[in-house]
Coordinates of C-alpha atoms in Angstrom, one line a residue:
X588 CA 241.9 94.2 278.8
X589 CA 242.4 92.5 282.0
X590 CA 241.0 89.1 283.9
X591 CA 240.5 91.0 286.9
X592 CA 238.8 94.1 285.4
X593 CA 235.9 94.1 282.8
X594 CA 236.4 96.4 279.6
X595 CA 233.7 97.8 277.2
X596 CA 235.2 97.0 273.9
X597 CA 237.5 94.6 271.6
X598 CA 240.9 96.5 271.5
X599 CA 244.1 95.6 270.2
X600 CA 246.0 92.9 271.7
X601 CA 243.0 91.8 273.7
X602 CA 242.7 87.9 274.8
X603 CA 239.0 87.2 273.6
X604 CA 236.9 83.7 273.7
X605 CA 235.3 82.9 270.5
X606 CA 231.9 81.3 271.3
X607 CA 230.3 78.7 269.1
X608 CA 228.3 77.0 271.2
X609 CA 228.4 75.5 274.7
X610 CA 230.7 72.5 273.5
X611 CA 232.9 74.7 271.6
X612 CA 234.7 77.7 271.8
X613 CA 238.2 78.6 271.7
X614 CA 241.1 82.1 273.0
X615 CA 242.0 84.3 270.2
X616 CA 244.5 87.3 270.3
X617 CA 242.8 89.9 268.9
X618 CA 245.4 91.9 266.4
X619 CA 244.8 94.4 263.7
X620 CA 245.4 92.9 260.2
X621 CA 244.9 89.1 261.4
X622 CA 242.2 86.5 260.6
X623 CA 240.7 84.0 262.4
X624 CA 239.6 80.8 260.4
X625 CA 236.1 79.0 262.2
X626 CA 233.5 76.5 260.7
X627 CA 231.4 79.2 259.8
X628 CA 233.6 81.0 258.0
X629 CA 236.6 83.9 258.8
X630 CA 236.5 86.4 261.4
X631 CA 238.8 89.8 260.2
X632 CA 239.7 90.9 263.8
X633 CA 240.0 94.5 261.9
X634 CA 236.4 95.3 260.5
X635 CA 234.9 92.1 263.0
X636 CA 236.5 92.2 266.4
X637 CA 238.6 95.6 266.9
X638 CA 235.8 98.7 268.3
X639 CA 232.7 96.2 269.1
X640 CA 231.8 95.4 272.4
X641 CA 232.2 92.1 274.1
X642 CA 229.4 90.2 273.9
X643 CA 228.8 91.1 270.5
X644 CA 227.7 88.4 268.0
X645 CA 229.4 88.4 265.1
X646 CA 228.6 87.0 261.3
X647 CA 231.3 85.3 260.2
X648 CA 232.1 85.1 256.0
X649 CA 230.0 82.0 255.3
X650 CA 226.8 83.3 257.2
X651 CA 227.3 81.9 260.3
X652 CA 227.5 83.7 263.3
X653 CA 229.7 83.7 267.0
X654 CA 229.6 85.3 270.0
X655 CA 232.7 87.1 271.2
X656 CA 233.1 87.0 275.0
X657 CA 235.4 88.8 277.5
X658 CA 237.6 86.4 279.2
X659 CA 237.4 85.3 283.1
X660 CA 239.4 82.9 285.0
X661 CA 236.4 80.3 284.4
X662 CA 236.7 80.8 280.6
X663 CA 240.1 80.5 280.7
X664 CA 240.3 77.3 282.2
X665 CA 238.1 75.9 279.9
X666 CA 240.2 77.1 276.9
X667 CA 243.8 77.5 277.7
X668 CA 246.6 75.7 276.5
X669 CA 247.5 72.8 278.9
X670 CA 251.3 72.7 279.2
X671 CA 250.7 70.6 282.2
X672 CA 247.4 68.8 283.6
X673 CA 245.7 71.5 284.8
X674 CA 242.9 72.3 288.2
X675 CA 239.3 73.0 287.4
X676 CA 236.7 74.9 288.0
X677 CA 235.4 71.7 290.7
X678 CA 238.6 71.8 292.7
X679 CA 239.5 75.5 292.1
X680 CA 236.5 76.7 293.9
X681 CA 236.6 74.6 297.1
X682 CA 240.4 75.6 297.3
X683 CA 239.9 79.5 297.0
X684 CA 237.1 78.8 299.8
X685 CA 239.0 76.3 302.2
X686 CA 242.0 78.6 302.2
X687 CA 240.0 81.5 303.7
X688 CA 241.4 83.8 300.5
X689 CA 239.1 87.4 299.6
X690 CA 240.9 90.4 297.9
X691 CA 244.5 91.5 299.8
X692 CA 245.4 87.9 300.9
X693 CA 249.0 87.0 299.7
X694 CA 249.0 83.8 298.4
X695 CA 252.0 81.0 297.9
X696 CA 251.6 78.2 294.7
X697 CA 253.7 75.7 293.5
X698 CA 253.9 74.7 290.6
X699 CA 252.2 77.4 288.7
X700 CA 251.5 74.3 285.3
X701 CA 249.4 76.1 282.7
X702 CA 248.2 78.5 285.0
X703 CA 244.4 77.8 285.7
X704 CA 244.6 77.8 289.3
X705 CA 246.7 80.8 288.8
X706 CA 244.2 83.0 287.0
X707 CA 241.5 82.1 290.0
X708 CA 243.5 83.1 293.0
X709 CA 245.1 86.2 291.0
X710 CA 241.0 87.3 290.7
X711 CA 240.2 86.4 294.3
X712 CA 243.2 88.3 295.7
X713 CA 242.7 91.2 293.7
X714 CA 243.2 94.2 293.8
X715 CA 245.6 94.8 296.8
X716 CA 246.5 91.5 297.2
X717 CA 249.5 89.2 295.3
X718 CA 250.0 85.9 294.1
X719 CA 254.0 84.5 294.4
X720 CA 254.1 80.8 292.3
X721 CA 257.2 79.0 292.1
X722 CA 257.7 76.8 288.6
X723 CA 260.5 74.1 288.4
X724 CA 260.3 74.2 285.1
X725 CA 262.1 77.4 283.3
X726 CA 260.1 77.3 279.4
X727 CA 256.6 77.0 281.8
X728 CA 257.8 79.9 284.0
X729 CA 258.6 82.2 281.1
X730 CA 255.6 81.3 279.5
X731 CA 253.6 82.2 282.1
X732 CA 255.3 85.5 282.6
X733 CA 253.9 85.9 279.3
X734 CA 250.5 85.3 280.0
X735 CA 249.9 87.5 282.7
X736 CA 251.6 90.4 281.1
X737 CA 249.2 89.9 278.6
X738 CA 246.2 89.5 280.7
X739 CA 246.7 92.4 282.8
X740 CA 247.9 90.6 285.9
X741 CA 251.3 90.6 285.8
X742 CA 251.3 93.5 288.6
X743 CA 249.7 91.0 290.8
X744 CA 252.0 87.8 290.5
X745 CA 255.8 87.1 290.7
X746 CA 256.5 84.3 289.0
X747 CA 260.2 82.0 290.1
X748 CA 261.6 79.5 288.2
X749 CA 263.4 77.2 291.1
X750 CA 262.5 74.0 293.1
X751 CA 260.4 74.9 295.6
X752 CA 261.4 71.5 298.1
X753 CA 265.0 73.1 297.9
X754 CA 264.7 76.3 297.9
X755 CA 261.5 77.5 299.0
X756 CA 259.2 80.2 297.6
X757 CA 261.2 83.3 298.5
X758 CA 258.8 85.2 301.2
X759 CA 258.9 84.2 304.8
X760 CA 256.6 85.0 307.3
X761 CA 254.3 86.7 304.9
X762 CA 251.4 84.3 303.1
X763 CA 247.7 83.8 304.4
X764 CA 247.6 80.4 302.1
X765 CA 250.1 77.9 300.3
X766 CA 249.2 75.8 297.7
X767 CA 250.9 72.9 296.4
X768 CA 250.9 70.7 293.5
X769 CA 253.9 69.2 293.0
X770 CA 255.0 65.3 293.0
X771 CA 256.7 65.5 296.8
X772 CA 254.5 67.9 298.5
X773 CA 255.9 66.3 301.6
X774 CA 259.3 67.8 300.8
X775 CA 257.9 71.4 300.6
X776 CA 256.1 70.9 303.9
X777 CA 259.1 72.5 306.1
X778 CA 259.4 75.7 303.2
X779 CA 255.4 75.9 302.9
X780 CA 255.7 76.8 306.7
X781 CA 258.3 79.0 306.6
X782 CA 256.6 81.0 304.3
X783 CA 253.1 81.5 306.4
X784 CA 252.1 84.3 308.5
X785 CA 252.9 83.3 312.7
X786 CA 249.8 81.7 312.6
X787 CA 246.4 80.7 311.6
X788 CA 247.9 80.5 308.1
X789 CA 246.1 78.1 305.9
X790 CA 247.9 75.0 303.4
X791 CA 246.6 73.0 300.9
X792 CA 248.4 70.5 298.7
X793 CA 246.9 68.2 295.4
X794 CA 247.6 65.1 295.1
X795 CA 246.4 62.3 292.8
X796 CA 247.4 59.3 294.6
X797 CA 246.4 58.3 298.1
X798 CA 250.0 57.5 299.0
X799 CA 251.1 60.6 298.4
X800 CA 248.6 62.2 300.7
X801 CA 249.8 59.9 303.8
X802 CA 253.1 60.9 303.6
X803 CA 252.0 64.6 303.7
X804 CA 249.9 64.2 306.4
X805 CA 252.7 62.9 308.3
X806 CA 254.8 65.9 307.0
X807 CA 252.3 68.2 308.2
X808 CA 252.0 66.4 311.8
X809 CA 255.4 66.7 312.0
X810 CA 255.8 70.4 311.2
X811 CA 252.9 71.1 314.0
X812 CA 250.0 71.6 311.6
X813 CA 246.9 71.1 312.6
X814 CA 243.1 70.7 311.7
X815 CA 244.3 68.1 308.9
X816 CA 241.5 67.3 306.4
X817 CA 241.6 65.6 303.0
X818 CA 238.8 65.5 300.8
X819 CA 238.0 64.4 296.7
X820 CA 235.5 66.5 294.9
X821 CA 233.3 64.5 292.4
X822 CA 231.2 66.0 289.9
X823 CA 228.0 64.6 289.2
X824 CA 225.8 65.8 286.9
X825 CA 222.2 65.7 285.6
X826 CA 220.1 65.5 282.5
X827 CA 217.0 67.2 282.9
X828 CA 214.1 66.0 280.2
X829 CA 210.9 65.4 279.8
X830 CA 209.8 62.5 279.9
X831 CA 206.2 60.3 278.7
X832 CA 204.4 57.6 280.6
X833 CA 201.6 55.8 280.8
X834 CA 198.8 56.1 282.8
X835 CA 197.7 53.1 284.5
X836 CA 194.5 51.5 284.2
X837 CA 192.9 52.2 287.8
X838 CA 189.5 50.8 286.5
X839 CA 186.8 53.4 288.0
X840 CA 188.7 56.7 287.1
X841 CA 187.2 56.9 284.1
X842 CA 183.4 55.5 285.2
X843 CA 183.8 58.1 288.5
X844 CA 184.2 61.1 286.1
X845 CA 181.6 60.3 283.2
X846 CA 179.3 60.5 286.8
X847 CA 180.0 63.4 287.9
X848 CA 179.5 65.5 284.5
X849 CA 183.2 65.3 283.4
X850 CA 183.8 67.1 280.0
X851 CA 187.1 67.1 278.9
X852 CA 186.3 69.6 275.8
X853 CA 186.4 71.9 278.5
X854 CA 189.1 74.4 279.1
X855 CA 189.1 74.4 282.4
X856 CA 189.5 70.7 282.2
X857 CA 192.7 70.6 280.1
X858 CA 194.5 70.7 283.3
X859 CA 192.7 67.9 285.2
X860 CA 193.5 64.0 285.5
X861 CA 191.0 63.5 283.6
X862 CA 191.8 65.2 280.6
X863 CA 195.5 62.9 281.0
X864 CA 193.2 59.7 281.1
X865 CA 191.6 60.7 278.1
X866 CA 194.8 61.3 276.4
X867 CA 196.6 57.6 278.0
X868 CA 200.1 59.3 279.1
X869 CA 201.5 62.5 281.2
X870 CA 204.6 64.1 280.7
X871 CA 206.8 65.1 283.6
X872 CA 210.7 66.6 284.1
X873 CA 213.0 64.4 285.1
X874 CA 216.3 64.8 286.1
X875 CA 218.9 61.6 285.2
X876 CA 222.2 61.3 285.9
X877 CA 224.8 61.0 282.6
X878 CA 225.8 57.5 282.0
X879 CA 228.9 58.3 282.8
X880 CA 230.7 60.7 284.7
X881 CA 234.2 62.5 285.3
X882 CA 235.9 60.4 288.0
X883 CA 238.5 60.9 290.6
X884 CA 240.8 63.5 289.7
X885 CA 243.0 64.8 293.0
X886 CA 243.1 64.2 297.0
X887 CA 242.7 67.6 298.2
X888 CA 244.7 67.8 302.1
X889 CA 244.3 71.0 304.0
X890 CA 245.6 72.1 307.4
X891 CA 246.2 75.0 309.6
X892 CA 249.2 76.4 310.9
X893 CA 249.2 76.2 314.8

């Protein structure tokens, strides 16, 4: 099993996303023997999981029944465990875009967190490209050593525990992109060039507060980058339903059609305005915005090296 490459069937060892609905659904490591306890009942990755395909719904004891899915970076962000606050999907897909990344670009990150980002840019760069992130924190950089292995990846990432203001990433003169999400970006502005190709190399660094963002702007000035940009994704979305009203009472609609022969016990009627006066309301589609909606998470600052 790998993120990067899709496999048939459930083997041993495999990460798999147990799918109960839309709303809920959770990773599982598939291993011979185990069980897996859900609402509807236990799953016996033996007899249940190990030799079916992915995709494959699955009855659990009590009746009920899951789907068992293959995992992908998007998955996985929606279902890891968060050792730190993590990037999603929103954010992660203008970043893999504003950086310029597709398959063989070497990326620098910092700090690698839970590893959502991680998983995205690992996929993107595949398969001749490679991912270096730098963790500050040594129990988060072992456990994300661990990770990868298991996912398949690890022969696509390097993972370094040290402080990346102080000591850098370890490359130099070698990335297409640098990411950074740390709380001083600004000090990781001199090391984040360093490690860029001679030019045209692209950076990006998260922040979530706006003062943060001017003093790495001013870093970046500085260090001679240019094409500075900051932007904040929001995601807004929409309730499509349907949706009954009344009809207003125009007066002659109805006189103008008993007229001119109108009769709305006729098929080819149904579809007319008539046949909605006759009934007093039309239903439509309508698309309405959630009460309320996820807000501000990150500044987003991105700038090229000259």
């Amino acid at each position: 099993m790998s993120f990067i490459e899709y496999g048939d069937t459930i083997k041993d060892g495999d990460t798999a996303i147990v799918f109960l609905g839309h709303e809920s659904m959770f990773p599982v490591k598939v291993q011979h023997g185990t069980v897996t306890q859900t609402k509807y009942g236990v799953i016996r990755h033996s007899t249940d999981l190990i030799g079916k395909k992915y995709g494959s719904k699955v009855t659990c004891s009590k009746g009920g029944w899951v789907f068992i899915l293959h995992p992908t970076p998007e998955l996985w962000t929606m279902n890891l465990p968060h050792r730190t606050q993590i990037l999603y999907s929103t954010d992660i897909s203008i970043i893999t875009m504003m950086l310029e990344l597709k398959p063989g670009s070497i990326v620098c990150e910092s700090g690698t967190g839970s590893g959502s980002l991680s998983h995205a840019l690992i996929r993107t760069v595949a398969p001749t490209g490679h991912l270096y992130t730098v963790e500050f924190h040594q129990q988060r950089a072992e456990k994300a050593r661990e990770e990868f292995r298991e996912h398949g990846v690890d022969h696509l990432v390097t993972v370094t525990n040290q402080d990346v203001c102080k000591n850098g990433f370890g490359v130099s003169n070698t990335a297409d992109a640098v990411f950074l999400d740390i709380p001083s970006p600004w000090e990781a502005i001199g090391h984040a060039k360093s490690a860029l190709k001679a030019e045209g190399g692209r950076i990006c660094s998260f922040s979530p507060c706006i003062e943060q963002v001017q003093r790495t702007c001013l870093a970046m000035e500085e260090y001679g980058f240019t094409e500075i940009n900051t932007l904040e994704i929001l995601l807004r979305v929409y309730n499509v339903r349907t949706i009954s009203l009344q009809i207003p009472d125009l007066g002659k609609a109805a006189e103008d059609n008993s007229g001119t022969g109108f009769d709305s016990s006729n098929p080819s009627n149904q579809g007319s305005p008539g046949a909605n006066l006759q009934q007093g309301t039309v239903q439509f589609k309508s698309g309405v915005p959630l009460r309320e909606m996820v807000g501000h998470t990150g500044y987003l600052t991105f700038a090229t090296k000259s």
